[in-house]
PDB file of C-alpha atoms in Angstrom:
ATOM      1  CA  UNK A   1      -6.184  -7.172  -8.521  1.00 63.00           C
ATOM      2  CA  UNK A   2      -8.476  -9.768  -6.369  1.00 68.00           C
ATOM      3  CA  UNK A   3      -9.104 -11.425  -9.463  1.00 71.00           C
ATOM      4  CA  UNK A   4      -5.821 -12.013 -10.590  1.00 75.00           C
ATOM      5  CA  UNK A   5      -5.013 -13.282  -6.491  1.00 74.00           C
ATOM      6  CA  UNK A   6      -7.931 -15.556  -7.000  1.00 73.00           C
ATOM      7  CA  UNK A   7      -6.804 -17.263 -10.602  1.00 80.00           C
ATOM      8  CA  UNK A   8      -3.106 -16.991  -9.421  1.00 80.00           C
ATOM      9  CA  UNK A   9      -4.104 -19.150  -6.342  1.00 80.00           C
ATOM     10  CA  UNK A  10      -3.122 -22.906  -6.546  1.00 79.00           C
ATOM     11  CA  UNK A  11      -4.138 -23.654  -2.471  1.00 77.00           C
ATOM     12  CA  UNK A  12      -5.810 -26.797  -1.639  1.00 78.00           C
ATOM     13  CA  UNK A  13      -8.961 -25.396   0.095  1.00 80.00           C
ATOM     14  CA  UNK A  14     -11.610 -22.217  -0.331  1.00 76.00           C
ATOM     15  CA  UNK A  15     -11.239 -20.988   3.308  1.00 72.00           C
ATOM     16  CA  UNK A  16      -6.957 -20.451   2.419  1.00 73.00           C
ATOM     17  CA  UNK A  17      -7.044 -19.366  -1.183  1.00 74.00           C
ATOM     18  CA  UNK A  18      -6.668 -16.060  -2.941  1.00 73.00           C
ATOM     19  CA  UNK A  19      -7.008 -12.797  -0.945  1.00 72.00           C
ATOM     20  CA  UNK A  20      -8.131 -15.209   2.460  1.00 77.00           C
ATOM     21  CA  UNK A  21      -4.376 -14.761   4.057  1.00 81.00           C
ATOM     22  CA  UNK A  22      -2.924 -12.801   6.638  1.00 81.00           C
ATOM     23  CA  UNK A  23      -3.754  -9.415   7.036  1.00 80.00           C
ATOM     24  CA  UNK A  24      -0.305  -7.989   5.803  1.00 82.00           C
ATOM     25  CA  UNK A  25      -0.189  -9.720   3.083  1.00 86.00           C
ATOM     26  CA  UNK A  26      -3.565  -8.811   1.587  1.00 83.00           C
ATOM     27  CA  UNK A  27      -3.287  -6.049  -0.426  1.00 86.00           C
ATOM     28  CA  UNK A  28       1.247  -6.371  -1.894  1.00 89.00           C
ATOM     29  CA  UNK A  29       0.323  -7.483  -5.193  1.00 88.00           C
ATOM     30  CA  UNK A  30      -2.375  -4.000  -5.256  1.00 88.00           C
ATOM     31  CA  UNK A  31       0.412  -1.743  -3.849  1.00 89.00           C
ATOM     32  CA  UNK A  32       3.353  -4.131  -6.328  1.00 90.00           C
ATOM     33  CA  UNK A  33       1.529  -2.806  -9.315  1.00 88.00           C
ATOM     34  CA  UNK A  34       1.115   0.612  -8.404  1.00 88.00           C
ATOM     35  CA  UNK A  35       4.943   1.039  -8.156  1.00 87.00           C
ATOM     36  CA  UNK A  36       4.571  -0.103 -11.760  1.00 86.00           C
ATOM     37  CA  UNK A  37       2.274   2.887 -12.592  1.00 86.00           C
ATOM     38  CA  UNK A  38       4.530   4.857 -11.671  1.00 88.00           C
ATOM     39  CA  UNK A  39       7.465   3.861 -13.696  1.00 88.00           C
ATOM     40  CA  UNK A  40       8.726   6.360 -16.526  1.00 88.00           C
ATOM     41  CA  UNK A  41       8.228   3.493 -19.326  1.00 86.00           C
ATOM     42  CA  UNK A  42       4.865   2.436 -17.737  1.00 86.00           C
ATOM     43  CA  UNK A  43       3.615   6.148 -17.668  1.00 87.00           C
ATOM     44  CA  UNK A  44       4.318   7.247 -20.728  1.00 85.00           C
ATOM     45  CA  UNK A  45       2.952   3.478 -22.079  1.00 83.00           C
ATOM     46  CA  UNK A  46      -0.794   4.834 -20.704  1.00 81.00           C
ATOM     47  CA  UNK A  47      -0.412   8.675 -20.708  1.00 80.00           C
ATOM     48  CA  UNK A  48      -0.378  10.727 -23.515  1.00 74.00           C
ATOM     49  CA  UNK A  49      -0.023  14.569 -24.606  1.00 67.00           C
ATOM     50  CA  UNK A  50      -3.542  16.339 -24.157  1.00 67.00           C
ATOM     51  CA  UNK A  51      -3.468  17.873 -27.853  1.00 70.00           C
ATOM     52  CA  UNK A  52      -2.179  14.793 -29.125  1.00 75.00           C
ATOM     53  CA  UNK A  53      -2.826  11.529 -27.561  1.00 71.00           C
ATOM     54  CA  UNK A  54      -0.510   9.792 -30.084  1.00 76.00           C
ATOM     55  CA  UNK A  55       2.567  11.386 -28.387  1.00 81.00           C
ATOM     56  CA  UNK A  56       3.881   9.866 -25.070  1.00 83.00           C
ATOM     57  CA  UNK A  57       4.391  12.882 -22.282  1.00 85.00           C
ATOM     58  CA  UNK A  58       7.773  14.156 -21.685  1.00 87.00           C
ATOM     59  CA  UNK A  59      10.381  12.610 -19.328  1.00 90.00           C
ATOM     60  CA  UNK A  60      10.178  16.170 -17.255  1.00 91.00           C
ATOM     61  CA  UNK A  61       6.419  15.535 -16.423  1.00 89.00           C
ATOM     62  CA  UNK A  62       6.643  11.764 -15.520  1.00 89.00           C
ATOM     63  CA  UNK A  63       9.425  12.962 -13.037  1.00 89.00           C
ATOM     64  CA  UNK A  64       6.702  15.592 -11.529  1.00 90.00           C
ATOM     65  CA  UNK A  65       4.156  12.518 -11.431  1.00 90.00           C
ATOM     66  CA  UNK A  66       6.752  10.726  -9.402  1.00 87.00           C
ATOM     67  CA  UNK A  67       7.515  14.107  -7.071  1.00 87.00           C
ATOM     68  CA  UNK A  68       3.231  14.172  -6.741  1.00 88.00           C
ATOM     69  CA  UNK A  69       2.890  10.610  -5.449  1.00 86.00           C
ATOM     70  CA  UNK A  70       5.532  10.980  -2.906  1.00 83.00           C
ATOM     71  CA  UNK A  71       4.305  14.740  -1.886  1.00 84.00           C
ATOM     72  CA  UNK A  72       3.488  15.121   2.041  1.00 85.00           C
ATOM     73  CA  UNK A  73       4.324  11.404   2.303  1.00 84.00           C
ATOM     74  CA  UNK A  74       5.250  12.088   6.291  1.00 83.00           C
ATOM     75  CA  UNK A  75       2.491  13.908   7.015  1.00 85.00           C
ATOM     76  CA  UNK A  76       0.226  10.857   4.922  1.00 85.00           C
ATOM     77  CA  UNK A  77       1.827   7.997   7.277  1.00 87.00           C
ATOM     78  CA  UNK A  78       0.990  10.404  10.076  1.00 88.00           C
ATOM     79  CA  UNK A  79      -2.856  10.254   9.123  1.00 86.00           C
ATOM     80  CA  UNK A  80      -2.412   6.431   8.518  1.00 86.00           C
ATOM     81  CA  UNK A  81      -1.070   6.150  11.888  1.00 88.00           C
ATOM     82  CA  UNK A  82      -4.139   7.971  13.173  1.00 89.00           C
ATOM     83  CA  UNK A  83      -6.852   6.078  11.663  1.00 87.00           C
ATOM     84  CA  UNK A  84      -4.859   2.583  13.236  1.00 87.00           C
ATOM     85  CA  UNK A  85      -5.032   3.783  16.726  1.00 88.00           C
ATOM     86  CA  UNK A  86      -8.372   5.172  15.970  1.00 89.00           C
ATOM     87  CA  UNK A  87      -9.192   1.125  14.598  1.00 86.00           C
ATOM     88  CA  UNK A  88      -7.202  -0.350  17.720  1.00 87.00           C
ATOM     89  CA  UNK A  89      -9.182   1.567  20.524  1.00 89.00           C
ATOM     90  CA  UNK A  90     -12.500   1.315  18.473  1.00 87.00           C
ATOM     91  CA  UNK A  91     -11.959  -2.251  18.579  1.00 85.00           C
ATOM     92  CA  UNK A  92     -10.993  -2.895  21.970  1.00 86.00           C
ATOM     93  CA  UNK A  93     -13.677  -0.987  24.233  1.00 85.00           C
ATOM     94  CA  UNK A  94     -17.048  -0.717  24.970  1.00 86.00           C
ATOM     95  CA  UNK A  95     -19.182   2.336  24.648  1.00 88.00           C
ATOM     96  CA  UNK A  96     -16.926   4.445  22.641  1.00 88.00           C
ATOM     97  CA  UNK A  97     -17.915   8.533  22.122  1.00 89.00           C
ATOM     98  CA  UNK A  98     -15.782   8.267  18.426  1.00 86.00           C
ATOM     99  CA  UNK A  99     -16.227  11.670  17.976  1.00 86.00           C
ATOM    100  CA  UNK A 100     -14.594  12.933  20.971  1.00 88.00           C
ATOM    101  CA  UNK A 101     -12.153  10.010  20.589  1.00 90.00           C
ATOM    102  CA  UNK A 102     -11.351  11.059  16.958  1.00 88.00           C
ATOM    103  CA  UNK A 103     -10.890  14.970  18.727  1.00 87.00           C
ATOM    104  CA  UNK A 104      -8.483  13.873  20.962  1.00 89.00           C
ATOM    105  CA  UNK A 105      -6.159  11.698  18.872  1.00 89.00           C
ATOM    106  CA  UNK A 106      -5.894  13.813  16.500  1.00 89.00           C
ATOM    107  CA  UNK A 107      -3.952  16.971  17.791  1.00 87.00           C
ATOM    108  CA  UNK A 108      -1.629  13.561  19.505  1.00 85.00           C
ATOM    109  CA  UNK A 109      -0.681  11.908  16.010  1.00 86.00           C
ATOM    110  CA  UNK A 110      -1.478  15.066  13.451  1.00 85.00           C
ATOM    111  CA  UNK A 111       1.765  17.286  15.095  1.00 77.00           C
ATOM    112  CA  UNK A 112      -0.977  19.613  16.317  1.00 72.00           C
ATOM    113  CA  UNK A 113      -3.240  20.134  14.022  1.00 78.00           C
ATOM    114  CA  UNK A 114      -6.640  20.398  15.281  1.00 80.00           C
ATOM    115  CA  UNK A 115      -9.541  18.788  13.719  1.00 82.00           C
ATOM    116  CA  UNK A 116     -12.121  21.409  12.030  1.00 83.00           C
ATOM    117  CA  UNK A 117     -14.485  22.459  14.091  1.00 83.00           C
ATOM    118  CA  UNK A 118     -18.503  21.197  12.857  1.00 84.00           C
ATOM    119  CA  UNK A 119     -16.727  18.057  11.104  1.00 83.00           C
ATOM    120  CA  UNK A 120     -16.590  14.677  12.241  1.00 83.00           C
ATOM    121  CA  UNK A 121     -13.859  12.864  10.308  1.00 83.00           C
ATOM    122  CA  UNK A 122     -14.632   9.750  12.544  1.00 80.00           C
ATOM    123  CA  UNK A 123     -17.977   9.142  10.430  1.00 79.00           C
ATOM    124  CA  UNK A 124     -15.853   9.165   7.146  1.00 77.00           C
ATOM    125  CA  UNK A 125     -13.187   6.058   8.251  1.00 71.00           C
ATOM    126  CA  UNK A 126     -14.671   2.993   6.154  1.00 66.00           C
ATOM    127  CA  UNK A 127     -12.259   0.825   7.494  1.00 61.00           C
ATOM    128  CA  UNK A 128     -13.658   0.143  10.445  1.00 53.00           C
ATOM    129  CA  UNK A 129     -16.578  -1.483   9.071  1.00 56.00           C
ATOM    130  CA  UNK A 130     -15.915  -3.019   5.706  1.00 64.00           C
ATOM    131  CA  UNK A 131     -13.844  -6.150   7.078  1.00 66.00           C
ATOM    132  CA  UNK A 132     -10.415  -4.680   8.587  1.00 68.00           C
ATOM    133  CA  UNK A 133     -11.451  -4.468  12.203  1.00 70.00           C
ATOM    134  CA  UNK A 134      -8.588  -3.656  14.391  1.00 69.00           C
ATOM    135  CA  UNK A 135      -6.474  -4.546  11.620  1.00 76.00           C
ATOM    136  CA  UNK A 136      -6.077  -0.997   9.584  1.00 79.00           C
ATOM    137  CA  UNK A 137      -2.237  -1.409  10.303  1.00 83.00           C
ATOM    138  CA  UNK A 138      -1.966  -3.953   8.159  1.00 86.00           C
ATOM    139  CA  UNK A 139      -2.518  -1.820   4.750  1.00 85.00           C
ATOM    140  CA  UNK A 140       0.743  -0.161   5.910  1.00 89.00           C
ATOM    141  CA  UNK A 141       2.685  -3.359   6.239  1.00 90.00           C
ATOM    142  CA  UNK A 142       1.300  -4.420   2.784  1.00 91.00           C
ATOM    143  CA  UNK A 143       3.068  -1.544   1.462  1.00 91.00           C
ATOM    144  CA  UNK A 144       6.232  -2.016   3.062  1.00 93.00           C
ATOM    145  CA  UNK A 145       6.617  -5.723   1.456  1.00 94.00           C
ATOM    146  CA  UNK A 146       5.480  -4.397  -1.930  1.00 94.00           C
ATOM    147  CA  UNK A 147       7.779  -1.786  -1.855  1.00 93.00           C
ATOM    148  CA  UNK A 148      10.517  -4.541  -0.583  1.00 96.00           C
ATOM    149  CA  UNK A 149       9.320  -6.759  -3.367  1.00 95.00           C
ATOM    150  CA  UNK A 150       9.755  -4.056  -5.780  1.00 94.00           C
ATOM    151  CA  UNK A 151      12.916  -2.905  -5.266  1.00 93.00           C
ATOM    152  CA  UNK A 152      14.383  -6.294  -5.245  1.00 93.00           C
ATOM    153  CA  UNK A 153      12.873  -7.502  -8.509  1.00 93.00           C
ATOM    154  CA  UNK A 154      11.127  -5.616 -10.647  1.00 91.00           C
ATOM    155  CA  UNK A 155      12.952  -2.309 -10.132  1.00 86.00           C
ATOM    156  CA  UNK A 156      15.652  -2.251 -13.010  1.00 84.00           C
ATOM    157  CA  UNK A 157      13.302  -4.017 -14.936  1.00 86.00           C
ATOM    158  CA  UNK A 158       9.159  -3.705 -15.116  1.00 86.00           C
ATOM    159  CA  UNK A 159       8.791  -6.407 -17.388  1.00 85.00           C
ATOM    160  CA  UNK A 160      10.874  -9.021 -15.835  1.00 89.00           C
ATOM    161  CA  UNK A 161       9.542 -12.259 -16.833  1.00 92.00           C
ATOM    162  CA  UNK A 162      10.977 -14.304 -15.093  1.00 93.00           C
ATOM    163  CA  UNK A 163      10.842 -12.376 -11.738  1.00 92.00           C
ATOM    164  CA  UNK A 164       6.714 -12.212 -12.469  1.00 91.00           C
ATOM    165  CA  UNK A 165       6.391 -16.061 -12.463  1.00 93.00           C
ATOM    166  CA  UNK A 166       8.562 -16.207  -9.376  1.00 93.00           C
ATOM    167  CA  UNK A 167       5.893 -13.815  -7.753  1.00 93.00           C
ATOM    168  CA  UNK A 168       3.179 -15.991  -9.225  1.00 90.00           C
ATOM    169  CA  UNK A 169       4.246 -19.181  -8.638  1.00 92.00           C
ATOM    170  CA  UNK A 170       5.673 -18.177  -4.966  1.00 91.00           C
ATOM    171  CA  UNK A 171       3.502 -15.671  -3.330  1.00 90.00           C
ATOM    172  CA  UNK A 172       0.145 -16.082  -5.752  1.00 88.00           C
ATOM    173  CA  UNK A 173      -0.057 -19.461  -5.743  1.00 88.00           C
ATOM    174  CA  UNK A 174       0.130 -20.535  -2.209  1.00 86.00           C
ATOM    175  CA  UNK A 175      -2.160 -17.816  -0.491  1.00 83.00           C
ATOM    176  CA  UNK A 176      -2.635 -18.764   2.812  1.00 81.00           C
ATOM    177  CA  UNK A 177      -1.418 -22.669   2.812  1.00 82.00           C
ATOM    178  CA  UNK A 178       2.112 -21.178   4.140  1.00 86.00           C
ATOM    179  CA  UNK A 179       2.836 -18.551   6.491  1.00 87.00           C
ATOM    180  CA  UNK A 180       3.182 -15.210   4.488  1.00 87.00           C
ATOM    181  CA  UNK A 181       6.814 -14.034   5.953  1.00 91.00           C
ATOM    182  CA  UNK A 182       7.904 -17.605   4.683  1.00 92.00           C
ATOM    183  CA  UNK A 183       6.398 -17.338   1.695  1.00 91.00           C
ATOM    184  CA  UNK A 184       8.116 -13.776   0.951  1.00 93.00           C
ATOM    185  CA  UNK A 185      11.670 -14.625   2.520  1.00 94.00           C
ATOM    186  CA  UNK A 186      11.385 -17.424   0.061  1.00 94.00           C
ATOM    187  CA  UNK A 187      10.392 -15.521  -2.911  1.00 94.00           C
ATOM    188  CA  UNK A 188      13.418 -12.442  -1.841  1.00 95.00           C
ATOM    189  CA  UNK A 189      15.599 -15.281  -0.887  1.00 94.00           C
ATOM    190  CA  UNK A 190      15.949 -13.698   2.236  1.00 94.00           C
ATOM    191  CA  UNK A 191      13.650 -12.021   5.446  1.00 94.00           C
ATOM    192  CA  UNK A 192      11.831  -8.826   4.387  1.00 94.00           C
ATOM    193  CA  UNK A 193      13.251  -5.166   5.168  1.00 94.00           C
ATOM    194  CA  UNK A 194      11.764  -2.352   5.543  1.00 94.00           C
ATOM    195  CA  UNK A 195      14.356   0.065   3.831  1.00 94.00           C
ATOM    196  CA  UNK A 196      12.804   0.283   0.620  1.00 93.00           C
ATOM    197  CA  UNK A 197       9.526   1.750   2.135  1.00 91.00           C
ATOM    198  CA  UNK A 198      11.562   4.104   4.106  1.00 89.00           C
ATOM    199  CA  UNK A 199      13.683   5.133   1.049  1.00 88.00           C
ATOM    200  CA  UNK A 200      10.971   5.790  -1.251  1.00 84.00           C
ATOM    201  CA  UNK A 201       8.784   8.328   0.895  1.00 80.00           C
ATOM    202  CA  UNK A 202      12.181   9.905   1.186  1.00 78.00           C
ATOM    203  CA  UNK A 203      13.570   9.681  -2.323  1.00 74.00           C
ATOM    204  CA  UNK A 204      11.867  13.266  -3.222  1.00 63.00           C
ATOM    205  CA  UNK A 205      12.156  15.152  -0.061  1.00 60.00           C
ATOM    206  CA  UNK A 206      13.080  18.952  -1.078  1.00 52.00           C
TER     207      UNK A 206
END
């Protein structure tokens, strides 16, 4: 998907063009085309039976792909949540102990859950160190614009044509020559909203 941001991009200069905007805004068109994925029609387009990879799978199963990918959704924000406070602190102070930081955030965020005892999740969290320093939070605001995006444009209608050169020419092209909420209110025709995010981790609740 950084490709396609980088040949998408029409911006003037290097240091504003393709994936080089703000934080939030990095990673929609990543979490856009997994909502794709997991479309019935897309599904069944790259799926097939096991004994038979001529035959599409059923409508039954792409509904318990759907069910899958929203599964323990709460408890998955939770453990995003985590990992941003975890970023924030890291970030912020000198002379950190992560391990006994990681130990004591995690009962806070993780509704009691106590991390295993020998383990030290803390030395597992890439973010920290591979260029989103003290900025974790923003993969979760990425998500709520796709999922905004989504919803709005592409949700009756996968292949929308139209609505995919609207998302080219207005949120590709400009990358970071224009601020990004402008650049999405202008592209939704209005300011973003964070109901579809909320709706979908709650559309398959049992």
């Amino acid at each position: 998907m950084l490709l396609v941001q980088q040949i998408c991009n029409r911006a003037s200069f290097a240091r504003i063009s393709g994936v080089l905007v703000d934080p939030d805004f990095v990673e929609i068109p990543a979490h856009l085309l997994e909502n794709w994925c997991y479309q019935s029609s897309s599904l069944k387009l790259i799926s097939g039976f096991h004994q038979d990879i001529t035959k599409p799978i059923k409508d039954d199963l792409c509904e318990s792909i759907k069910k899958w990918r929203a599964s323990f959704s709460a408890l998955k924000l939770k453990q995003e949540i985590l990992y941003c406070l975890f970023d924030q602190i890291i970030h912020s102070a000198d002379n950190i102990d992560i391990q006994e930081l990681f130990k004591h955030l995690h009962p806070k965020e993780m509704l009691g859950l106590q991390v295993l005892e020998g383990t030290n999740p803390a030395s597992c969290f890439p973010s920290s160190v591979i260029g989103y320093e003290a900025a974790c939070y923003s993969r979760i605001w990425s998500q709520v614009f796709a999922a905004d995006i989504f919803a709005s444009k592409f949700c009756n209608d996968v292949s929308n044509q139209h609505a995919g050169m609207q998302f080219r020419n207005k949120v590709l092209a400009p990358g970071g020559a224009k601020d990004s909420i402008e650049v999405l209110s202008d592209f939704l025709g209005r300011e973003p909203s964070i109901q579809a995010y909320v709706e979908n981790k709650a559309k398959y609740i049992l």
